[in-house]
PDB file of C-alpha atoms in Angstrom:
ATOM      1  CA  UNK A   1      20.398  77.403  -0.918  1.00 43.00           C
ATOM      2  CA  UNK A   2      22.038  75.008   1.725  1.00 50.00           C
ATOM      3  CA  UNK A   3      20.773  77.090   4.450  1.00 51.00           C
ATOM      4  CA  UNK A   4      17.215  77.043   3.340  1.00 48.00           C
ATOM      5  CA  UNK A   5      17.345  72.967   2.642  1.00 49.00           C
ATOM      6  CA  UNK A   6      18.579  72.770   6.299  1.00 55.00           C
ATOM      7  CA  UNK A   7      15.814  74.558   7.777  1.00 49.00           C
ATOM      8  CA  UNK A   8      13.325  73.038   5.743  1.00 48.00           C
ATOM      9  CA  UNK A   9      14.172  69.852   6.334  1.00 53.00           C
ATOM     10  CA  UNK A  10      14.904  70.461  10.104  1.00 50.00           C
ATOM     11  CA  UNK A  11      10.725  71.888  10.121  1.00 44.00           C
ATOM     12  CA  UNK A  12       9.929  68.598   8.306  1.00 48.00           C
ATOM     13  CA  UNK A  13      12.204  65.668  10.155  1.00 46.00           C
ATOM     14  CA  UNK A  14      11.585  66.989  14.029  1.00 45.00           C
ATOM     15  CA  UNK A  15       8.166  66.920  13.719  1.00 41.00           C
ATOM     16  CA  UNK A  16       8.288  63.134  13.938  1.00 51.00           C
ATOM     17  CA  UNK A  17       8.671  61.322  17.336  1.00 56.00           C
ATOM     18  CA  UNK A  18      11.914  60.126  18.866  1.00 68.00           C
ATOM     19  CA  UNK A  19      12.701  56.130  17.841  1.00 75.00           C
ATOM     20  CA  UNK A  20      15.339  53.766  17.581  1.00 80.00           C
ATOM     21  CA  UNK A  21      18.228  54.704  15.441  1.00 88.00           C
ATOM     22  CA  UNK A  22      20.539  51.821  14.580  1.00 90.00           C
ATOM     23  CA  UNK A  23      24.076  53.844  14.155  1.00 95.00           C
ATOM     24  CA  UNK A  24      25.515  50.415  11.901  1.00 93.00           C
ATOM     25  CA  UNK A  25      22.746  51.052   9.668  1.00 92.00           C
ATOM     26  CA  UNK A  26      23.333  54.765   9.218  1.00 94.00           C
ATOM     27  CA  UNK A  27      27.008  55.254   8.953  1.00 95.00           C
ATOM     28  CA  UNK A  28      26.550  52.084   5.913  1.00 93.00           C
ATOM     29  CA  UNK A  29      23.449  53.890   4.400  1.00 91.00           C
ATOM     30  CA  UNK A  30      24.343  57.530   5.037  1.00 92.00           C
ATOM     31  CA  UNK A  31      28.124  58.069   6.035  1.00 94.00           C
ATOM     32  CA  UNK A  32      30.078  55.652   3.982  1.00 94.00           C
ATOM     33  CA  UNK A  33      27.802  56.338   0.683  1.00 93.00           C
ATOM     34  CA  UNK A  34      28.882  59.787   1.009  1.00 93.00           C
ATOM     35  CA  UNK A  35      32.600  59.536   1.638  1.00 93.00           C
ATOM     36  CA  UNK A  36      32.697  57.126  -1.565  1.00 92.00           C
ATOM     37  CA  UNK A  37      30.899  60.168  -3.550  1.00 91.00           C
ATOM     38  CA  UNK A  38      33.897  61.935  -2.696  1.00 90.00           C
ATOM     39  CA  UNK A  39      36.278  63.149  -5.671  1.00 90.00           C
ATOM     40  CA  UNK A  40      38.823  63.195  -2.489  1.00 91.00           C
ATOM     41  CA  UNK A  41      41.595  60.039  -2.617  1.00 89.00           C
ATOM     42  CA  UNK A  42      40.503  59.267   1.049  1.00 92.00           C
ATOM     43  CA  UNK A  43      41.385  55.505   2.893  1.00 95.00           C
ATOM     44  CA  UNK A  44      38.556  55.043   5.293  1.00 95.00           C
ATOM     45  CA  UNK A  45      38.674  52.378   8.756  1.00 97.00           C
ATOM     46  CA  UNK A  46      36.047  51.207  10.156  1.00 95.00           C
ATOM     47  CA  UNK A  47      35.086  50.041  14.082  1.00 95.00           C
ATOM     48  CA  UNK A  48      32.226  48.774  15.082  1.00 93.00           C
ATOM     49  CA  UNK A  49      33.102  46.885  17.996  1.00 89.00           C
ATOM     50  CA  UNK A  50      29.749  47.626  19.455  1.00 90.00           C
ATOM     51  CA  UNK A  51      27.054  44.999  21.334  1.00 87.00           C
ATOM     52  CA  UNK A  52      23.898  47.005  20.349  1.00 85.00           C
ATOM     53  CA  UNK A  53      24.182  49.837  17.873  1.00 90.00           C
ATOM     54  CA  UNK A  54      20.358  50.959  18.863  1.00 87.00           C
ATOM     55  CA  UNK A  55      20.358  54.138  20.630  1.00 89.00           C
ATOM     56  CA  UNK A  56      17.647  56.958  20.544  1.00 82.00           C
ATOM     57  CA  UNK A  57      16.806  59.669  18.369  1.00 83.00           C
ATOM     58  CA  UNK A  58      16.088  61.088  15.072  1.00 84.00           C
ATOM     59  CA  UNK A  59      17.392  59.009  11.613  1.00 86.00           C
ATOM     60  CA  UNK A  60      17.226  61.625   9.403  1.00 86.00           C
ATOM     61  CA  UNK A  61      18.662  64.191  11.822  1.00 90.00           C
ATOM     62  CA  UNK A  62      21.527  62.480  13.061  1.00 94.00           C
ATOM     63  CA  UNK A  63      22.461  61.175   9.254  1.00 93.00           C
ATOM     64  CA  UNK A  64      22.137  65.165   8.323  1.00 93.00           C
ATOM     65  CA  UNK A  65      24.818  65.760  11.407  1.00 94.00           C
ATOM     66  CA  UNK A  66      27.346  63.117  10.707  1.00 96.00           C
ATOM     67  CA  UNK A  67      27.059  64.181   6.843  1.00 95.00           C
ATOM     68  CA  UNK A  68      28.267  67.732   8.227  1.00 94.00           C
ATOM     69  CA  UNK A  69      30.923  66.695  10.204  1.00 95.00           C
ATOM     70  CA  UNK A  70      32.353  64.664   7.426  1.00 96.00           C
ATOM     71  CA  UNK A  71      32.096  66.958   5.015  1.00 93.00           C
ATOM     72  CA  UNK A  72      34.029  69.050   7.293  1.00 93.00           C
ATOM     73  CA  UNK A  73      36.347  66.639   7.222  1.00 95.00           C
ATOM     74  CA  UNK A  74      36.705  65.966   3.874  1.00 95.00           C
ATOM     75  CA  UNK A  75      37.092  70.367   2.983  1.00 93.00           C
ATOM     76  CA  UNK A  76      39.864  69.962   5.792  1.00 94.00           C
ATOM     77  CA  UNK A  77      41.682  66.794   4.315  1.00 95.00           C
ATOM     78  CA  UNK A  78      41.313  68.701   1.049  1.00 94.00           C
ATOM     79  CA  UNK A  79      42.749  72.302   2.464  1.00 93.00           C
ATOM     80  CA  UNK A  80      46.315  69.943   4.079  1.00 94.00           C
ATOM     81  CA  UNK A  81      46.873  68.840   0.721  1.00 92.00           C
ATOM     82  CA  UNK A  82      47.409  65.323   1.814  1.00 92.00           C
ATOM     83  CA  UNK A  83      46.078  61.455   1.152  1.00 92.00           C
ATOM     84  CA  UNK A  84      42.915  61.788   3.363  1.00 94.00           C
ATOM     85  CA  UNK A  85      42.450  58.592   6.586  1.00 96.00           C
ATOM     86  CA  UNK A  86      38.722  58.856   8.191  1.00 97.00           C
ATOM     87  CA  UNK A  87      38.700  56.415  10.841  1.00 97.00           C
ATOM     88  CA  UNK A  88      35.375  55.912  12.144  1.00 97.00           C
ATOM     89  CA  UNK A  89      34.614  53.961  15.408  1.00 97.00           C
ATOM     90  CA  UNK A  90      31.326  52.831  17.064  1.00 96.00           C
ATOM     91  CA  UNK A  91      31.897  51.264  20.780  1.00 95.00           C
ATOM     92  CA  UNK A  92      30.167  50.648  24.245  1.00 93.00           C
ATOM     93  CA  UNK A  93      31.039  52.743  27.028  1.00 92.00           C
ATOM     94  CA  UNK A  94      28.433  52.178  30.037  1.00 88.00           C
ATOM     95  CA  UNK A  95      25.264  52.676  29.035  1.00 85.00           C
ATOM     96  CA  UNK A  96      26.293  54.949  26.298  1.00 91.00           C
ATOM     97  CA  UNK A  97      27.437  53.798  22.721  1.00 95.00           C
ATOM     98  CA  UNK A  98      29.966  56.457  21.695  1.00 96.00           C
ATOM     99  CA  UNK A  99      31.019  57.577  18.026  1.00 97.00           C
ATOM    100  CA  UNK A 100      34.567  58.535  17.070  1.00 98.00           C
ATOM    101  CA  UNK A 101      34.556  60.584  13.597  1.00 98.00           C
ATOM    102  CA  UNK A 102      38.914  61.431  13.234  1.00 97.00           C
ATOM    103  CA  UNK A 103      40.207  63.211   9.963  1.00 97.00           C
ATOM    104  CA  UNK A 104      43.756  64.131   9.619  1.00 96.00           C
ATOM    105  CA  UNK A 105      42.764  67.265   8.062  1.00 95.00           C
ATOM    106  CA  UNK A 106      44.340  70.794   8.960  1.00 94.00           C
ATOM    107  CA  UNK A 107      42.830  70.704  12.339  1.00 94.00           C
ATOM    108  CA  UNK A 108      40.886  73.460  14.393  1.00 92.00           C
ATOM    109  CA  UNK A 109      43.327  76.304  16.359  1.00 91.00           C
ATOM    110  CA  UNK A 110      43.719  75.954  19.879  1.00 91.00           C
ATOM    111  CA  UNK A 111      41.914  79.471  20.184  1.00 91.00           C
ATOM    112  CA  UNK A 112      38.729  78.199  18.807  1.00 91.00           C
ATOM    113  CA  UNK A 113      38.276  74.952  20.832  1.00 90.00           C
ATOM    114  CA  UNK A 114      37.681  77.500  23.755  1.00 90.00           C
ATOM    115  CA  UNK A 115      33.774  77.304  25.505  1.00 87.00           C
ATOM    116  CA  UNK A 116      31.570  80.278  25.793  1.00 87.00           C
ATOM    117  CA  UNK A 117      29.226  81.129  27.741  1.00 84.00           C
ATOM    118  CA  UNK A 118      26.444  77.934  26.773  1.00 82.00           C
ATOM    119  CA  UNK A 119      29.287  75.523  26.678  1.00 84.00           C
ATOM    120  CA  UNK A 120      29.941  75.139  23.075  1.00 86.00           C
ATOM    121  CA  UNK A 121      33.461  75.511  21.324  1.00 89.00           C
ATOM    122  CA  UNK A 122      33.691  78.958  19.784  1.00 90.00           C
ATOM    123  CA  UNK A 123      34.390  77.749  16.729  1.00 90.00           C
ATOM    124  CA  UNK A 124      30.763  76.590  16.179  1.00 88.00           C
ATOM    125  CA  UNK A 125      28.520  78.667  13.793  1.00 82.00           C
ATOM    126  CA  UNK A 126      31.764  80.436  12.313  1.00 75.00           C
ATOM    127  CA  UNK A 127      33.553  79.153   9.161  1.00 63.00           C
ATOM    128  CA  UNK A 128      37.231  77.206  10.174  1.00 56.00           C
ATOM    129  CA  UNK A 129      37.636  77.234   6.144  1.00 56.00           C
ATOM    130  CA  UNK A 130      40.875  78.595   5.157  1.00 53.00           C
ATOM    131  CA  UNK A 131      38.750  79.663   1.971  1.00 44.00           C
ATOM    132  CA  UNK A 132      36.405  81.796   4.381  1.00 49.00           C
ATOM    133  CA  UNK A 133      33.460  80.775   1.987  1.00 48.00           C
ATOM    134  CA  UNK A 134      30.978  78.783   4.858  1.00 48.00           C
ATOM    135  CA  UNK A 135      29.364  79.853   7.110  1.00 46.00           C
ATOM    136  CA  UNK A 136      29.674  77.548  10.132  1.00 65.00           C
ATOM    137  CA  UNK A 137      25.989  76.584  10.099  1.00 74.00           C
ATOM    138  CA  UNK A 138      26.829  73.081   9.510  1.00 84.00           C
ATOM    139  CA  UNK A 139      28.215  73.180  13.420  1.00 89.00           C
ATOM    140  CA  UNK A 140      25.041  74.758  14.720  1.00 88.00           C
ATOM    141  CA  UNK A 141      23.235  72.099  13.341  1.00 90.00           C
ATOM    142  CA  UNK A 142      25.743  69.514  14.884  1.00 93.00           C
ATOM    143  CA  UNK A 143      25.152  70.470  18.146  1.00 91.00           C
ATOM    144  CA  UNK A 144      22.006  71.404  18.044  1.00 89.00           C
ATOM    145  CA  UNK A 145      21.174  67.867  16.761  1.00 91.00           C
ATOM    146  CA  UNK A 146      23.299  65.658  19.544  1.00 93.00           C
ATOM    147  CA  UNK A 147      23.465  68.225  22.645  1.00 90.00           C
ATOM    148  CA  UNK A 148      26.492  70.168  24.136  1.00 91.00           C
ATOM    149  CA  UNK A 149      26.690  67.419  26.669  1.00 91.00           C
ATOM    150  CA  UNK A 150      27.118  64.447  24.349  1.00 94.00           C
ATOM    151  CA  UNK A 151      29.951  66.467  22.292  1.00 95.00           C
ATOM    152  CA  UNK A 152      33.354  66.408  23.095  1.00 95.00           C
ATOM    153  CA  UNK A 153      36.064  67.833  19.827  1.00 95.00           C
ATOM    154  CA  UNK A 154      39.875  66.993  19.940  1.00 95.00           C
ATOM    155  CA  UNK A 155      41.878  69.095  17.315  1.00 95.00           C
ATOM    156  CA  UNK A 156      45.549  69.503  16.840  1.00 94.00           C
ATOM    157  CA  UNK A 157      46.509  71.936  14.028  1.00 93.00           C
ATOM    158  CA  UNK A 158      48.025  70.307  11.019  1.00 92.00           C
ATOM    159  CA  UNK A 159      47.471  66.757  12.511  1.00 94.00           C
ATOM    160  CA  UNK A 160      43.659  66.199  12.452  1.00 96.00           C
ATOM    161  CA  UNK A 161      40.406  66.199  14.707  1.00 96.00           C
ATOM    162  CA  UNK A 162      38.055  63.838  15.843  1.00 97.00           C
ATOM    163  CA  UNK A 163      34.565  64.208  16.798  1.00 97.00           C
ATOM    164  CA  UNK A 164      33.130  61.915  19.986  1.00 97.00           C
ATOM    165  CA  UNK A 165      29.405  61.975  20.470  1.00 97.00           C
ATOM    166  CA  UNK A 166      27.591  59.954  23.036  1.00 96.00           C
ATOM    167  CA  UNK A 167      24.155  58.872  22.699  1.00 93.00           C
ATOM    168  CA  UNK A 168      21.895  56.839  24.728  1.00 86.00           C
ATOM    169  CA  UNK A 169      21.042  52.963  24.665  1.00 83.00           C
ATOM    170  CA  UNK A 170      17.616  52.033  24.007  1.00 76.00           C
ATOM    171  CA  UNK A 171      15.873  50.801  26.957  1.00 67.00           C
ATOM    172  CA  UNK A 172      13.143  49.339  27.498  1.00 53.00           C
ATOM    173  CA  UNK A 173      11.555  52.710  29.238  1.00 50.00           C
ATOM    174  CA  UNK A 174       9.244  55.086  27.823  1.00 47.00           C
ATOM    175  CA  UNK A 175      11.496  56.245  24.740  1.00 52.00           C
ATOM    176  CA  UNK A 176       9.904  59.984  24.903  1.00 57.00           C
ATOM    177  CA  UNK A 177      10.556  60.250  28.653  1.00 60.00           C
ATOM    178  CA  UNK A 178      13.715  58.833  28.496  1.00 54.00           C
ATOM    179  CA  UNK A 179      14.932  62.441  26.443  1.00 57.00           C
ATOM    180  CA  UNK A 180      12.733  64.511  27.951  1.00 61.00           C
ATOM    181  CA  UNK A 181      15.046  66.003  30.561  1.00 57.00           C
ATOM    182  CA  UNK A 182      17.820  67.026  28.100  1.00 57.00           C
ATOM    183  CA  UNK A 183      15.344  68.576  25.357  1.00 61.00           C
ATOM    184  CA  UNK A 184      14.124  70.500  28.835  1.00 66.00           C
ATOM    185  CA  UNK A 185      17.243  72.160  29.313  1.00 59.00           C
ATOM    186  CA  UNK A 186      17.926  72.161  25.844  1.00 60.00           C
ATOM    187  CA  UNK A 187      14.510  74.561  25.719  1.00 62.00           C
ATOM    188  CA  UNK A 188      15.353  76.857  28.496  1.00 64.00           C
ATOM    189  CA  UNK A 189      18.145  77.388  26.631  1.00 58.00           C
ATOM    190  CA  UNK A 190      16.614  78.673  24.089  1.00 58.00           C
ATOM    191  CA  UNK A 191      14.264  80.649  26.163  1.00 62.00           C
ATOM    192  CA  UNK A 192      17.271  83.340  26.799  1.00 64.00           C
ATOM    193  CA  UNK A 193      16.418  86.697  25.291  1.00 65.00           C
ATOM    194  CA  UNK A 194      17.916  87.250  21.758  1.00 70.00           C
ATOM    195  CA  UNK A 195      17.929  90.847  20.408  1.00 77.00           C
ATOM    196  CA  UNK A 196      17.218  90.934  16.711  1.00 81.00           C
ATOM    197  CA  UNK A 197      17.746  94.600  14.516  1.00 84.00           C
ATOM    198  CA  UNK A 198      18.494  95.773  11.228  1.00 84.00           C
ATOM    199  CA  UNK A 199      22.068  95.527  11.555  1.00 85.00           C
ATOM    200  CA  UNK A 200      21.942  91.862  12.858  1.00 85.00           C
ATOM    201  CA  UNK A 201      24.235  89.502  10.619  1.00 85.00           C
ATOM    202  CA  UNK A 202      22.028  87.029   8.598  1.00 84.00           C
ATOM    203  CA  UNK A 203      23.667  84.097   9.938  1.00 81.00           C
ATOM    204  CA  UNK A 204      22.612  85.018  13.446  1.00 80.00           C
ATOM    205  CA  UNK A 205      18.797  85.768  12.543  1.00 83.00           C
ATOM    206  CA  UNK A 206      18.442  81.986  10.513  1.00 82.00           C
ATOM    207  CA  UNK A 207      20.082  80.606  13.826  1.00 77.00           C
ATOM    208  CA  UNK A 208      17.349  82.516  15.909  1.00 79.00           C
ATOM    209  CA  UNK A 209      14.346  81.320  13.730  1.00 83.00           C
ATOM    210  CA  UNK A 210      15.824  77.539  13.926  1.00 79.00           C
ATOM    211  CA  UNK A 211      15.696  77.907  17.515  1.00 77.00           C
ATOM    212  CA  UNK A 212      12.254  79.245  17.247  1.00 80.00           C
ATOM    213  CA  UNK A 213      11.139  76.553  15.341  1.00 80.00           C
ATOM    214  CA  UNK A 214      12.627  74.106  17.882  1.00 76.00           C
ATOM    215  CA  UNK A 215      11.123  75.506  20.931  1.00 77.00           C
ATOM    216  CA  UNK A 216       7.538  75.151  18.786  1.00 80.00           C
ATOM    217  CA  UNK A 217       8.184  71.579  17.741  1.00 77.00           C
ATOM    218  CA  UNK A 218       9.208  71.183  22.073  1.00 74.00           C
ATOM    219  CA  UNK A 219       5.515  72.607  22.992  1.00 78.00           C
ATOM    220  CA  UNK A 220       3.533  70.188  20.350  1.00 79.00           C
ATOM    221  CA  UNK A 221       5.552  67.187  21.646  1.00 74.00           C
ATOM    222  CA  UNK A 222       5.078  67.664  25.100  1.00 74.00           C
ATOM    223  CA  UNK A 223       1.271  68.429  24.539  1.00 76.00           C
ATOM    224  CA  UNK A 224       0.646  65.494  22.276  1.00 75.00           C
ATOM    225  CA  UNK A 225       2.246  63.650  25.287  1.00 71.00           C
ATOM    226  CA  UNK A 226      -0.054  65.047  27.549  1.00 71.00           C
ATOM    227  CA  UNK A 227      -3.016  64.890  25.439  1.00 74.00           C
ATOM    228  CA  UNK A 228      -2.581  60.685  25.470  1.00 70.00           C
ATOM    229  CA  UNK A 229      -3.929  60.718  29.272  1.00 71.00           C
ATOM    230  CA  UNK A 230      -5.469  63.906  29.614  1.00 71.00           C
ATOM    231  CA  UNK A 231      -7.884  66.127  27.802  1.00 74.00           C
ATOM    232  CA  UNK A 232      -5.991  68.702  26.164  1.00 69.00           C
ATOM    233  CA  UNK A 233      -8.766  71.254  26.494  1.00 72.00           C
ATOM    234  CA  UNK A 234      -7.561  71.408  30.041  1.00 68.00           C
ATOM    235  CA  UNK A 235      -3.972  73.380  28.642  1.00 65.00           C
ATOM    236  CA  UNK A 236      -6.324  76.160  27.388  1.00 64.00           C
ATOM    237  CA  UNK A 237      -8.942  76.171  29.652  1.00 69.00           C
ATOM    238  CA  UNK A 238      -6.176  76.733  32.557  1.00 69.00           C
ATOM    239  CA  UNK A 239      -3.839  79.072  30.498  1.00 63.00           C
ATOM    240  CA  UNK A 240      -6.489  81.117  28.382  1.00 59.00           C
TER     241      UNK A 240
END
């Protein structure tokens, strides 16, 4: 059922143009909320030694990915069997504001921190549940969400992890441009051949339709972009 909300919401919420996400407002609106839902005795810090919280991006998107990575936190705090510490940090580094999500939680094994082959940890899309009983789609999403290059994951087994994204200040340039590059290469990414058969695990085929789904909601961005100084009969009139 969590798989199909994800996917349904990630058809619904991507659809909408890239704006200004305040990060204060979100981790009090979306984060914190959460983390006081929790059943889980759990002392939580806050940090928000930040100048301007606005970056850009997607609200609803980046609350969704923050709500997984706590709640990965909160299943590892719960699986060490200790009183839980989230200590969450907002702060300026350049023209970047970074986030700092750290649990002391069980931690990730050295093993799985590994890259492959696109760049992300191996441990993403596979369960790091003692209780085997997820199925590391929560991680997909993460990245997915924020990029491989604004991701960086520090784990040490039985002490705790912490998550540091980066995301870019609003400016005062054209906000769409501004992320057009990275969703580029974040496209030809997903351009890359994927074989799908009978015998291919389920978790691997809803991966491949998200990505089709992204590369769709790429195209009707780009050509609503285009269609604002052009006539967008031109696309089919050169292509059909």
């Amino acid at each position: 059922t969590t798989t199909l909300i994800n996917i349904l919401n990630e058809f619904r919420d991507t659809m909408d143009q890239i704006h200004e996400v305040n990060l204060k407002d979100l981790i009090v609106e979306r984060i914190i909320p959460y983390i006081e839902a929790s059943s889980l005795p759990c002392t939580l810090v806050l940090s928000m030694d930040v100048q301007s919280p606005i970056v850009l991006g997607y609200y609803v998107n980046y609350g969704r990915a923050l709500i997984n990575i706590v709640s990965n936190a909160l299943d590892s705090i719960q699986e060490a069997n200790r009183k839980g510490r989230l200590e969450i940090s907002l702060e300026d580094v350049g023209d970047h504001v970074q986030l700092t999500i750290r649990d002391n939680g069980t931690g990730i094994p050295k093993t799985m921190l590994g890259l492959d082959e696109k760049g992300m940890p191996l441990f993403v899309g596979k369960s790091t549940k003692n209780r085997k009983d997820g199925e590391g789609l929560g991680t997909v999403q993460i990245f997915s969400t924020f990029g491989t290059d604004k991701i960086q994951v520090e784990s040490e087994l039985d002490k705790g992890t912490a998550w540091i994204i980066s995301f870019d200040k609003a400016s005062g340039l054209d906000k769409w441009y501004a992320q057009l590059e990275r969703r580029f290469y974040e496209f030809s990414d997903l351009m890359e051949p994927t074989s799908i058969t009978a015998s291919t695990k389920r978790t691997e085929v809803i991966s491949y339709i998200w990505q089709l789904r992204k590369m769709e909601i790429f195209l009707f961005d780009l050509i609503l972009q285009f269609s604002h100084d052009h006539n967008i009969r031109m696309i089919y009139r050169t292509l059909l």
